[in-house]
Amino acid sequence: MKRCFIFAAGTFFGLRERPGEPGDFVIAADAGYRTCQKNSIVPDLLLGDFDSMEQPVDFSNIHRSPVEKDDTDTMLAIKTGLEHGCTEFFLYGGTGGKRLDHTLANLQSLLYLRRRGAKGFLFDDDFCWTVIEDESITVKKTVEWGLLSVFCLGDRADGVEESGVQYPLQDAVLTPEFPIGVSNHILEETARVAVRCGVLVVGWELPPLESKRPLSVR
């Protein structure tokens, strides 16, 4: 499974998974390049319209895009990663700051990845988000009383199940108009979330970085 690491220009909350395996592809999207510099990461590619920073003169592999375009810089990075055969994506700097619109856009981009045979993980402040469609995901508990939140991304999600949590669900229907899946808690060693038909955004709490364990999902 070829991995793609994308560093965007939002708030950076620290590295959960670090590039370094053979075949890893690292993309800095616009001012995400600064995050790479601060963490001694040399990206394979720097792309964007450079509306968040000036184009650096000390880096050669740059793809400059127009400011007026349909894709965000992060989406351009996602499409580039897919073109390079990546199937697992780790997105940093895709949340936080003053741009809630970009956070929402990046959550939607997780579905873009899933529908193209890839998995995406969007890292927030001690939280990780992903998307599932007509499938299930199992998350290991890494924090006592750790939070787990599930939202419908679309018109409705049928046959939703949650187990190993404080408030289990069985054959439930989730809709975007009522957030019944927010703020559950993982009680057992693993929690399972499944949806028979539909799309879910799934987020779970991670331990503080000083005591973090590896990201564990399947």
mmCIF file with all atom_site columns, C-alpha atoms in Angstrom:
data_model
loop_
_atom_site.group_PDB
_atom_site.id
_atom_site.type_symbol
_atom_site.label_atom_id
_atom_site.label_alt_id
_atom_site.label_comp_id
_atom_site.label_asym_id
_atom_site.label_entity_id
_atom_site.label_seq_id
_atom_site.pdbx_PDB_ins_code
_atom_site.Cartn_x
_atom_site.Cartn_y
_atom_site.Cartn_z
_atom_site.occupancy
_atom_site.B_iso_or_equiv
_atom_site.pdbx_formal_charge
_atom_site.auth_seq_id
_atom_site.auth_comp_id
_atom_site.auth_asym_id
_atom_site.auth_atom_id
_atom_site.pdbx_PDB_model_num
ATOM 1   C CA . MET A 1 1   ? 0.000   0.000  0.000   1.00 0.00 ? 1   MET A CA 1
ATOM 2   C CA . LYS A 1 2   ? 1.667   3.197  -1.197  1.00 0.00 ? 2   LYS A CA 1
ATOM 3   C CA . ARG A 1 3   ? 1.301   6.073  1.232   1.00 0.00 ? 3   ARG A CA 1
ATOM 4   C CA . CYS A 1 4   ? 0.874   9.783  0.511   1.00 0.00 ? 4   CYS A CA 1
ATOM 5   C CA . PHE A 1 5   ? 1.542   12.458 3.119   1.00 0.00 ? 5   PHE A CA 1
ATOM 6   C CA . ILE A 1 6   ? -0.022  15.847 2.446   1.00 0.00 ? 6   ILE A CA 1
ATOM 7   C CA . PHE A 1 7   ? 0.904   18.927 4.458   1.00 0.00 ? 7   PHE A CA 1
ATOM 8   C CA . ALA A 1 8   ? -1.639  21.715 3.989   1.00 0.00 ? 8   ALA A CA 1
ATOM 9   C CA . ALA A 1 9   ? -1.637  25.306 5.250   1.00 0.00 ? 9   ALA A CA 1
ATOM 10  C CA . GLY A 1 10  ? -4.034  24.859 8.186   1.00 0.00 ? 10  GLY A CA 1
ATOM 11  C CA . THR A 1 11  ? -3.148  24.236 11.824  1.00 0.00 ? 11  THR A CA 1
ATOM 12  C CA . PHE A 1 12  ? -0.511  21.567 12.391  1.00 0.00 ? 12  PHE A CA 1
ATOM 13  C CA . PHE A 1 13  ? -1.042  19.545 15.576  1.00 0.00 ? 13  PHE A CA 1
ATOM 14  C CA . GLY A 1 14  ? 1.992   17.271 15.318  1.00 0.00 ? 14  GLY A CA 1
ATOM 15  C CA . LEU A 1 15  ? 2.979   14.131 13.440  1.00 0.00 ? 15  LEU A CA 1
ATOM 16  C CA . ARG A 1 16  ? 1.039   10.944 14.069  1.00 0.00 ? 16  ARG A CA 1
ATOM 17  C CA . GLU A 1 17  ? 2.464   8.999  11.160  1.00 0.00 ? 17  GLU A CA 1
ATOM 18  C CA . ARG A 1 18  ? 5.828   10.050 9.778   1.00 0.00 ? 18  ARG A CA 1
ATOM 19  C CA . PRO A 1 19  ? 6.944   9.477  6.189   1.00 0.00 ? 19  PRO A CA 1
ATOM 20  C CA . GLY A 1 20  ? 10.002  7.336  5.714   1.00 0.00 ? 20  GLY A CA 1
ATOM 21  C CA . GLU A 1 21  ? 8.902   3.984  4.347   1.00 0.00 ? 21  GLU A CA 1
ATOM 22  C CA . PRO A 1 22  ? 10.014  2.986  0.842   1.00 0.00 ? 22  PRO A CA 1
ATOM 23  C CA . GLY A 1 23  ? 7.636   4.463  -1.714  1.00 0.00 ? 23  GLY A CA 1
ATOM 24  C CA . ASP A 1 24  ? 6.187   7.168  0.541   1.00 0.00 ? 24  ASP A CA 1
ATOM 25  C CA . PHE A 1 25  ? 5.178   10.250 -1.437  1.00 0.00 ? 25  PHE A CA 1
ATOM 26  C CA . VAL A 1 26  ? 5.227   13.598 0.385   1.00 0.00 ? 26  VAL A CA 1
ATOM 27  C CA . ILE A 1 27  ? 3.421   16.667 -0.950  1.00 0.00 ? 27  ILE A CA 1
ATOM 28  C CA . ALA A 1 28  ? 3.519   20.147 0.539   1.00 0.00 ? 28  ALA A CA 1
ATOM 29  C CA . ALA A 1 29  ? 0.464   22.187 -0.416  1.00 0.00 ? 29  ALA A CA 1
ATOM 30  C CA . ASP A 1 30  ? 1.308   25.888 -0.453  1.00 0.00 ? 30  ASP A CA 1
ATOM 31  C CA . ALA A 1 31  ? 2.206   27.056 3.091   1.00 0.00 ? 31  ALA A CA 1
ATOM 32  C CA . GLY A 1 32  ? 2.262   23.450 4.248   1.00 0.00 ? 32  GLY A CA 1
ATOM 33  C CA . TYR A 1 33  ? 5.860   23.686 3.057   1.00 0.00 ? 33  TYR A CA 1
ATOM 34  C CA . ARG A 1 34  ? 6.660   25.627 6.241   1.00 0.00 ? 34  ARG A CA 1
ATOM 35  C CA . THR A 1 35  ? 5.401   22.723 8.340   1.00 0.00 ? 35  THR A CA 1
ATOM 36  C CA . CYS A 1 36  ? 7.694   20.388 6.435   1.00 0.00 ? 36  CYS A CA 1
ATOM 37  C CA . GLN A 1 37  ? 10.656  22.676 7.044   1.00 0.00 ? 37  GLN A CA 1
ATOM 38  C CA . LYS A 1 38  ? 9.956   22.918 10.781  1.00 0.00 ? 38  LYS A CA 1
ATOM 39  C CA . ASN A 1 39  ? 9.755   19.125 11.053  1.00 0.00 ? 39  ASN A CA 1
ATOM 40  C CA . SER A 1 40  ? 12.823  18.340 8.920   1.00 0.00 ? 40  SER A CA 1
ATOM 41  C CA . ILE A 1 41  ? 10.709  16.768 6.182   1.00 0.00 ? 41  ILE A CA 1
ATOM 42  C CA . VAL A 1 42  ? 11.763  17.216 2.573   1.00 0.00 ? 42  VAL A CA 1
ATOM 43  C CA . PRO A 1 43  ? 8.698   16.946 0.324   1.00 0.00 ? 43  PRO A CA 1
ATOM 44  C CA . ASP A 1 44  ? 8.838   15.229 -3.031  1.00 0.00 ? 44  ASP A CA 1
ATOM 45  C CA . LEU A 1 45  ? 6.647   17.962 -4.487  1.00 0.00 ? 45  LEU A CA 1
ATOM 46  C CA . LEU A 1 46  ? 5.508   21.467 -3.583  1.00 0.00 ? 46  LEU A CA 1
ATOM 47  C CA . LEU A 1 47  ? 2.333   22.644 -5.271  1.00 0.00 ? 47  LEU A CA 1
ATOM 48  C CA . GLY A 1 48  ? -0.270  25.364 -4.965  1.00 0.00 ? 48  GLY A CA 1
ATOM 49  C CA . ASP A 1 49  ? -1.199  28.867 -6.034  1.00 0.00 ? 49  ASP A CA 1
ATOM 50  C CA . PHE A 1 50  ? 1.047   30.422 -3.355  1.00 0.00 ? 50  PHE A CA 1
ATOM 51  C CA . ASP A 1 51  ? -1.574  32.729 -1.940  1.00 0.00 ? 51  ASP A CA 1
ATOM 52  C CA . SER A 1 52  ? -0.504  31.708 1.587   1.00 0.00 ? 52  SER A CA 1
ATOM 53  C CA . MET A 1 53  ? 3.240   32.176 1.133   1.00 0.00 ? 53  MET A CA 1
ATOM 54  C CA . GLU A 1 54  ? 5.740   33.288 -1.465  1.00 0.00 ? 54  GLU A CA 1
ATOM 55  C CA . GLN A 1 55  ? 7.099   30.624 -3.768  1.00 0.00 ? 55  GLN A CA 1
ATOM 56  C CA . PRO A 1 56  ? 10.416  29.503 -2.250  1.00 0.00 ? 56  PRO A CA 1
ATOM 57  C CA . VAL A 1 57  ? 13.618  29.874 -4.208  1.00 0.00 ? 57  VAL A CA 1
ATOM 58  C CA . ASP A 1 58  ? 15.418  27.037 -2.404  1.00 0.00 ? 58  ASP A CA 1
ATOM 59  C CA . PHE A 1 59  ? 13.180  24.225 -3.683  1.00 0.00 ? 59  PHE A CA 1
ATOM 60  C CA . SER A 1 60  ? 13.121  23.026 -7.266  1.00 0.00 ? 60  SER A CA 1
ATOM 61  C CA . ASN A 1 61  ? 10.264  20.541 -7.711  1.00 0.00 ? 61  ASN A CA 1
ATOM 62  C CA . ILE A 1 62  ? 7.354   22.987 -7.752  1.00 0.00 ? 62  ILE A CA 1
ATOM 63  C CA . HIS A 1 63  ? 4.027   22.884 -9.547  1.00 0.00 ? 63  HIS A CA 1
ATOM 64  C CA . ARG A 1 64  ? 2.407   26.314 -9.507  1.00 0.00 ? 64  ARG A CA 1
ATOM 65  C CA . SER A 1 65  ? -1.330  26.461 -10.135 1.00 0.00 ? 65  SER A CA 1
ATOM 66  C CA . PRO A 1 66  ? -3.538  29.467 -10.917 1.00 0.00 ? 66  PRO A CA 1
ATOM 67  C CA . VAL A 1 67  ? -5.323  31.181 -8.044  1.00 0.00 ? 67  VAL A CA 1
ATOM 68  C CA . GLU A 1 68  ? -8.682  30.943 -9.824  1.00 0.00 ? 68  GLU A CA 1
ATOM 69  C CA . LYS A 1 69  ? -9.387  27.218 -10.098 1.00 0.00 ? 69  LYS A CA 1
ATOM 70  C CA . ASP A 1 70  ? -11.935 24.611 -9.048  1.00 0.00 ? 70  ASP A CA 1
ATOM 71  C CA . ASP A 1 71  ? -9.570  22.586 -6.842  1.00 0.00 ? 71  ASP A CA 1
ATOM 72  C CA . THR A 1 72  ? -8.207  23.671 -3.499  1.00 0.00 ? 72  THR A CA 1
ATOM 73  C CA . ASP A 1 73  ? -4.476  23.187 -3.095  1.00 0.00 ? 73  ASP A CA 1
ATOM 74  C CA . THR A 1 74  ? -5.198  20.192 -0.869  1.00 0.00 ? 74  THR A CA 1
ATOM 75  C CA . MET A 1 75  ? -7.446  18.630 -3.506  1.00 0.00 ? 75  MET A CA 1
ATOM 76  C CA . LEU A 1 76  ? -4.730  19.168 -6.107  1.00 0.00 ? 76  LEU A CA 1
ATOM 77  C CA . ALA A 1 77  ? -2.368  17.307 -3.803  1.00 0.00 ? 77  ALA A CA 1
ATOM 78  C CA . ILE A 1 78  ? -4.885  14.484 -3.382  1.00 0.00 ? 78  ILE A CA 1
ATOM 79  C CA . LYS A 1 79  ? -5.347  14.127 -7.131  1.00 0.00 ? 79  LYS A CA 1
ATOM 80  C CA . THR A 1 80  ? -1.579  14.132 -7.609  1.00 0.00 ? 80  THR A CA 1
ATOM 81  C CA . GLY A 1 81  ? -1.147  11.427 -4.979  1.00 0.00 ? 81  GLY A CA 1
ATOM 82  C CA . LEU A 1 82  ? -3.745  9.276  -6.709  1.00 0.00 ? 82  LEU A CA 1
ATOM 83  C CA . GLU A 1 83  ? -1.962  9.772  -10.029 1.00 0.00 ? 83  GLU A CA 1
ATOM 84  C CA . HIS A 1 84  ? 1.193   8.436  -8.376  1.00 0.00 ? 84  HIS A CA 1
ATOM 85  C CA . GLY A 1 85  ? -0.610  5.267  -7.308  1.00 0.00 ? 85  GLY A CA 1
ATOM 86  C CA . CYS A 1 86  ? -1.058  6.094  -3.624  1.00 0.00 ? 86  CYS A CA 1
ATOM 87  C CA . THR A 1 87  ? -3.873  4.324  -1.793  1.00 0.00 ? 87  THR A CA 1
ATOM 88  C CA . GLU A 1 88  ? -3.410  5.556  1.789   1.00 0.00 ? 88  GLU A CA 1
ATOM 89  C CA . PHE A 1 89  ? -3.400  9.281  2.530   1.00 0.00 ? 89  PHE A CA 1
ATOM 90  C CA . PHE A 1 90  ? -2.408  11.135 5.697   1.00 0.00 ? 90  PHE A CA 1
ATOM 91  C CA . LEU A 1 91  ? -3.556  14.760 5.727   1.00 0.00 ? 91  LEU A CA 1
ATOM 92  C CA . TYR A 1 92  ? -1.952  17.274 8.080   1.00 0.00 ? 92  TYR A CA 1
ATOM 93  C CA . GLY A 1 93  ? -2.850  20.945 8.367   1.00 0.00 ? 93  GLY A CA 1
ATOM 94  C CA . GLY A 1 94  ? -6.304  20.322 6.952   1.00 0.00 ? 94  GLY A CA 1
ATOM 95  C CA . THR A 1 95  ? -8.246  21.659 9.951   1.00 0.00 ? 95  THR A CA 1
ATOM 96  C CA . GLY A 1 96  ? -8.097  24.510 12.444  1.00 0.00 ? 96  GLY A CA 1
ATOM 97  C CA . GLY A 1 97  ? -7.409  28.173 11.935  1.00 0.00 ? 97  GLY A CA 1
ATOM 98  C CA . LYS A 1 98  ? -10.067 30.593 10.735  1.00 0.00 ? 98  LYS A CA 1
ATOM 99  C CA . ARG A 1 99  ? -11.128 28.590 7.683   1.00 0.00 ? 99  ARG A CA 1
ATOM 100 C CA . LEU A 1 100 ? -13.963 26.257 8.640   1.00 0.00 ? 100 LEU A CA 1
ATOM 101 C CA . ASP A 1 101 ? -14.771 26.092 4.927   1.00 0.00 ? 101 ASP A CA 1
ATOM 102 C CA . HIS A 1 102 ? -11.450 24.371 4.244   1.00 0.00 ? 102 HIS A CA 1
ATOM 103 C CA . THR A 1 103 ? -12.045 21.917 7.084   1.00 0.00 ? 103 THR A CA 1
ATOM 104 C CA . LEU A 1 104 ? -15.398 20.983 5.546   1.00 0.00 ? 104 LEU A CA 1
ATOM 105 C CA . ALA A 1 105 ? -13.807 20.746 2.105   1.00 0.00 ? 105 ALA A CA 1
ATOM 106 C CA . ASN A 1 106 ? -11.144 18.393 3.437   1.00 0.00 ? 106 ASN A CA 1
ATOM 107 C CA . LEU A 1 107 ? -13.745 16.184 5.114   1.00 0.00 ? 107 LEU A CA 1
ATOM 108 C CA . GLN A 1 108 ? -15.495 15.925 1.745   1.00 0.00 ? 108 GLN A CA 1
ATOM 109 C CA . SER A 1 109 ? -12.179 15.091 0.104   1.00 0.00 ? 109 SER A CA 1
ATOM 110 C CA . LEU A 1 110 ? -12.032 11.948 2.246   1.00 0.00 ? 110 LEU A CA 1
ATOM 111 C CA . LEU A 1 111 ? -15.066 10.684 0.332   1.00 0.00 ? 111 LEU A CA 1
ATOM 112 C CA . TYR A 1 112 ? -13.381 11.624 -2.946  1.00 0.00 ? 112 TYR A CA 1
ATOM 113 C CA . LEU A 1 113 ? -10.520 9.347  -1.942  1.00 0.00 ? 113 LEU A CA 1
ATOM 114 C CA . ARG A 1 114 ? -12.741 6.500  -0.779  1.00 0.00 ? 114 ARG A CA 1
ATOM 115 C CA . ARG A 1 115 ? -14.662 6.428  -4.047  1.00 0.00 ? 115 ARG A CA 1
ATOM 116 C CA . ARG A 1 116 ? -11.383 6.061  -5.892  1.00 0.00 ? 116 ARG A CA 1
ATOM 117 C CA . GLY A 1 117 ? -10.240 3.055  -3.927  1.00 0.00 ? 117 GLY A CA 1
ATOM 118 C CA . ALA A 1 118 ? -8.083  4.920  -1.415  1.00 0.00 ? 118 ALA A CA 1
ATOM 119 C CA . LYS A 1 119 ? -8.337  5.657  2.298   1.00 0.00 ? 119 LYS A CA 1
ATOM 120 C CA . GLY A 1 120 ? -7.735  9.067  3.796   1.00 0.00 ? 120 GLY A CA 1
ATOM 121 C CA . PHE A 1 121 ? -7.027  10.102 7.375   1.00 0.00 ? 121 PHE A CA 1
ATOM 122 C CA . LEU A 1 122 ? -7.420  13.753 8.361   1.00 0.00 ? 122 LEU A CA 1
ATOM 123 C CA . PHE A 1 123 ? -5.615  14.690 11.567  1.00 0.00 ? 123 PHE A CA 1
ATOM 124 C CA . ASP A 1 124 ? -7.032  17.302 13.915  1.00 0.00 ? 124 ASP A CA 1
ATOM 125 C CA . ASP A 1 125 ? -6.074  18.185 17.503  1.00 0.00 ? 125 ASP A CA 1
ATOM 126 C CA . ASP A 1 126 ? -5.750  14.710 19.112  1.00 0.00 ? 126 ASP A CA 1
ATOM 127 C CA . PHE A 1 127 ? -8.426  13.450 16.728  1.00 0.00 ? 127 PHE A CA 1
ATOM 128 C CA . CYS A 1 128 ? -8.475  11.540 13.458  1.00 0.00 ? 128 CYS A CA 1
ATOM 129 C CA . TRP A 1 129 ? -11.205 11.528 10.795  1.00 0.00 ? 129 TRP A CA 1
ATOM 130 C CA . THR A 1 130 ? -11.941 9.158  7.940   1.00 0.00 ? 130 THR A CA 1
ATOM 131 C CA . VAL A 1 131 ? -14.872 8.183  5.699   1.00 0.00 ? 131 VAL A CA 1
ATOM 132 C CA . ILE A 1 132 ? -16.525 4.822  5.110   1.00 0.00 ? 132 ILE A CA 1
ATOM 133 C CA . GLU A 1 133 ? -19.137 3.901  2.500   1.00 0.00 ? 133 GLU A CA 1
ATOM 134 C CA . ASP A 1 134 ? -21.175 0.671  2.556   1.00 0.00 ? 134 ASP A CA 1
ATOM 135 C CA . GLU A 1 135 ? -18.532 -0.926 4.786   1.00 0.00 ? 135 GLU A CA 1
ATOM 136 C CA . SER A 1 136 ? -17.176 -1.091 8.327   1.00 0.00 ? 136 SER A CA 1
ATOM 137 C CA . ILE A 1 137 ? -14.196 0.149  10.287  1.00 0.00 ? 137 ILE A CA 1
ATOM 138 C CA . THR A 1 138 ? -12.679 -1.098 13.537  1.00 0.00 ? 138 THR A CA 1
ATOM 139 C CA . VAL A 1 139 ? -10.843 1.372  15.756  1.00 0.00 ? 139 VAL A CA 1
ATOM 140 C CA . LYS A 1 140 ? -8.595  0.392  18.648  1.00 0.00 ? 140 LYS A CA 1
ATOM 141 C CA . LYS A 1 141 ? -9.057  2.213  21.929  1.00 0.00 ? 141 LYS A CA 1
ATOM 142 C CA . THR A 1 142 ? -5.970  4.338  22.609  1.00 0.00 ? 142 THR A CA 1
ATOM 143 C CA . VAL A 1 143 ? -7.528  6.672  25.194  1.00 0.00 ? 143 VAL A CA 1
ATOM 144 C CA . GLU A 1 144 ? -9.587  5.681  28.217  1.00 0.00 ? 144 GLU A CA 1
ATOM 145 C CA . TRP A 1 145 ? -13.142 6.915  27.700  1.00 0.00 ? 145 TRP A CA 1
ATOM 146 C CA . GLY A 1 146 ? -11.977 8.010  24.251  1.00 0.00 ? 146 GLY A CA 1
ATOM 147 C CA . LEU A 1 147 ? -14.434 9.903  22.088  1.00 0.00 ? 147 LEU A CA 1
ATOM 148 C CA . LEU A 1 148 ? -15.954 8.463  18.924  1.00 0.00 ? 148 LEU A CA 1
ATOM 149 C CA . SER A 1 149 ? -18.202 10.526 16.665  1.00 0.00 ? 149 SER A CA 1
ATOM 150 C CA . VAL A 1 150 ? -20.081 9.439  13.555  1.00 0.00 ? 150 VAL A CA 1
ATOM 151 C CA . PHE A 1 151 ? -21.932 11.672 11.087  1.00 0.00 ? 151 PHE A CA 1
ATOM 152 C CA . CYS A 1 152 ? -23.923 11.067 7.944   1.00 0.00 ? 152 CYS A CA 1
ATOM 153 C CA . LEU A 1 153 ? -22.308 12.501 4.821   1.00 0.00 ? 153 LEU A CA 1
ATOM 154 C CA . GLY A 1 154 ? -25.122 12.528 2.295   1.00 0.00 ? 154 GLY A CA 1
ATOM 155 C CA . ASP A 1 155 ? -28.907 12.222 2.270   1.00 0.00 ? 155 ASP A CA 1
ATOM 156 C CA . ARG A 1 156 ? -29.087 9.290  4.715   1.00 0.00 ? 156 ARG A CA 1
ATOM 157 C CA . ALA A 1 157 ? -27.141 6.296  5.950   1.00 0.00 ? 157 ALA A CA 1
ATOM 158 C CA . ASP A 1 158 ? -29.025 3.030  6.516   1.00 0.00 ? 158 ASP A CA 1
ATOM 159 C CA . GLY A 1 159 ? -28.126 0.022  8.609   1.00 0.00 ? 159 GLY A CA 1
ATOM 160 C CA . VAL A 1 160 ? -25.704 1.861  10.876  1.00 0.00 ? 160 VAL A CA 1
ATOM 161 C CA . GLU A 1 161 ? -24.166 -0.179 13.673  1.00 0.00 ? 161 GLU A CA 1
ATOM 162 C CA . GLU A 1 162 ? -21.868 0.858  16.496  1.00 0.00 ? 162 GLU A CA 1
ATOM 163 C CA . SER A 1 163 ? -20.480 -1.630 19.007  1.00 0.00 ? 163 SER A CA 1
ATOM 164 C CA . GLY A 1 164 ? -17.895 -1.530 21.765  1.00 0.00 ? 164 GLY A CA 1
ATOM 165 C CA . VAL A 1 165 ? -19.144 1.925  22.730  1.00 0.00 ? 165 VAL A CA 1
ATOM 166 C CA . GLN A 1 166 ? -21.199 3.568  25.466  1.00 0.00 ? 166 GLN A CA 1
ATOM 167 C CA . TYR A 1 167 ? -24.195 4.109  23.197  1.00 0.00 ? 167 TYR A CA 1
ATOM 168 C CA . PRO A 1 168 ? -24.420 1.197  20.746  1.00 0.00 ? 168 PRO A CA 1
ATOM 169 C CA . LEU A 1 169 ? -26.504 1.357  17.588  1.00 0.00 ? 169 LEU A CA 1
ATOM 170 C CA . GLN A 1 170 ? -28.146 -1.484 15.688  1.00 0.00 ? 170 GLN A CA 1
ATOM 171 C CA . ASP A 1 171 ? -29.650 -1.109 12.205  1.00 0.00 ? 171 ASP A CA 1
ATOM 172 C CA . ALA A 1 172 ? -30.043 2.640  12.760  1.00 0.00 ? 172 ALA A CA 1
ATOM 173 C CA . VAL A 1 173 ? -30.680 5.387  10.230  1.00 0.00 ? 173 VAL A CA 1
ATOM 174 C CA . LEU A 1 174 ? -28.501 8.491  10.341  1.00 0.00 ? 174 LEU A CA 1
ATOM 175 C CA . THR A 1 175 ? -29.375 11.695 8.503   1.00 0.00 ? 175 THR A CA 1
ATOM 176 C CA . PRO A 1 176 ? -27.492 14.993 8.159   1.00 0.00 ? 176 PRO A CA 1
ATOM 177 C CA . GLU A 1 177 ? -30.215 16.914 10.005  1.00 0.00 ? 177 GLU A CA 1
ATOM 178 C CA . PHE A 1 178 ? -29.729 15.333 13.445  1.00 0.00 ? 178 PHE A CA 1
ATOM 179 C CA . PRO A 1 179 ? -26.248 14.602 14.911  1.00 0.00 ? 179 PRO A CA 1
ATOM 180 C CA . ILE A 1 180 ? -27.165 11.571 17.000  1.00 0.00 ? 180 ILE A CA 1
ATOM 181 C CA . GLY A 1 181 ? -23.713 10.068 16.456  1.00 0.00 ? 181 GLY A CA 1
ATOM 182 C CA . VAL A 1 182 ? -21.731 12.809 18.180  1.00 0.00 ? 182 VAL A CA 1
ATOM 183 C CA . SER A 1 183 ? -19.676 12.239 21.363  1.00 0.00 ? 183 SER A CA 1
ATOM 184 C CA . ASN A 1 184 ? -19.898 8.514  21.926  1.00 0.00 ? 184 ASN A CA 1
ATOM 185 C CA . HIS A 1 185 ? -17.200 6.789  23.998  1.00 0.00 ? 185 HIS A CA 1
ATOM 186 C CA . ILE A 1 186 ? -15.110 3.709  23.245  1.00 0.00 ? 186 ILE A CA 1
ATOM 187 C CA . LEU A 1 187 ? -15.451 1.248  26.133  1.00 0.00 ? 187 LEU A CA 1
ATOM 188 C CA . GLU A 1 188 ? -13.960 -1.980 24.815  1.00 0.00 ? 188 GLU A CA 1
ATOM 189 C CA . GLU A 1 189 ? -10.528 -2.635 23.324  1.00 0.00 ? 189 GLU A CA 1
ATOM 190 C CA . THR A 1 190 ? -11.978 -2.013 19.873  1.00 0.00 ? 190 THR A CA 1
ATOM 191 C CA . ALA A 1 191 ? -15.022 -0.197 18.556  1.00 0.00 ? 191 ALA A CA 1
ATOM 192 C CA . ARG A 1 192 ? -16.721 -1.136 15.312  1.00 0.00 ? 192 ARG A CA 1
ATOM 193 C CA . VAL A 1 193 ? -18.724 1.187  13.076  1.00 0.00 ? 193 VAL A CA 1
ATOM 194 C CA . ALA A 1 194 ? -20.586 -0.166 10.054  1.00 0.00 ? 194 ALA A CA 1
ATOM 195 C CA . VAL A 1 195 ? -23.032 1.174  7.482   1.00 0.00 ? 195 VAL A CA 1
ATOM 196 C CA . ARG A 1 196 ? -25.041 -1.018 5.113   1.00 0.00 ? 196 ARG A CA 1
ATOM 197 C CA . CYS A 1 197 ? -25.884 1.745  2.640   1.00 0.00 ? 197 CYS A CA 1
ATOM 198 C CA . GLY A 1 198 ? -24.541 5.268  2.784   1.00 0.00 ? 198 GLY A CA 1
ATOM 199 C CA . VAL A 1 199 ? -21.550 7.347  3.792   1.00 0.00 ? 199 VAL A CA 1
ATOM 200 C CA . LEU A 1 200 ? -20.305 8.066  7.295   1.00 0.00 ? 200 LEU A CA 1
ATOM 201 C CA . VAL A 1 201 ? -17.651 10.433 8.570   1.00 0.00 ? 201 VAL A CA 1
ATOM 202 C CA . VAL A 1 202 ? -15.989 8.702  11.512  1.00 0.00 ? 202 VAL A CA 1
ATOM 203 C CA . GLY A 1 203 ? -13.731 10.452 14.013  1.00 0.00 ? 203 GLY A CA 1
ATOM 204 C CA . TRP A 1 204 ? -12.007 9.137  17.111  1.00 0.00 ? 204 TRP A CA 1
ATOM 205 C CA . GLU A 1 205 ? -9.838  10.554 19.857  1.00 0.00 ? 205 GLU A CA 1
ATOM 206 C CA . LEU A 1 206 ? -6.091  10.014 19.873  1.00 0.00 ? 206 LEU A CA 1
ATOM 207 C CA . PRO A 1 207 ? -3.745  10.136 22.868  1.00 0.00 ? 207 PRO A CA 1
ATOM 208 C CA . PRO A 1 208 ? -1.615  13.229 23.424  1.00 0.00 ? 208 PRO A CA 1
ATOM 209 C CA . LEU A 1 209 ? 1.498   13.100 21.301  1.00 0.00 ? 209 LEU A CA 1
ATOM 210 C CA . GLU A 1 210 ? 3.860   12.630 24.240  1.00 0.00 ? 210 GLU A CA 1
ATOM 211 C CA . SER A 1 211 ? 2.193   9.287  24.978  1.00 0.00 ? 211 SER A CA 1
ATOM 212 C CA . LYS A 1 212 ? 0.835   8.450  21.559  1.00 0.00 ? 212 LYS A CA 1
ATOM 213 C CA . ARG A 1 213 ? 0.420   4.970  20.181  1.00 0.00 ? 213 ARG A CA 1
ATOM 214 C CA . PRO A 1 214 ? 0.477   4.154  16.457  1.00 0.00 ? 214 PRO A CA 1
ATOM 215 C CA . LEU A 1 215 ? -2.688  4.864  14.491  1.00 0.00 ? 215 LEU A CA 1
ATOM 216 C CA . SER A 1 216 ? -4.728  1.650  14.605  1.00 0.00 ? 216 SER A CA 1
ATOM 217 C CA . VAL A 1 217 ? -7.630  1.088  12.217  1.00 0.00 ? 217 VAL A CA 1
ATOM 218 C CA . ARG A 1 218 ? -8.695  -1.627 9.826   1.00 0.00 ? 218 ARG A CA 1
#
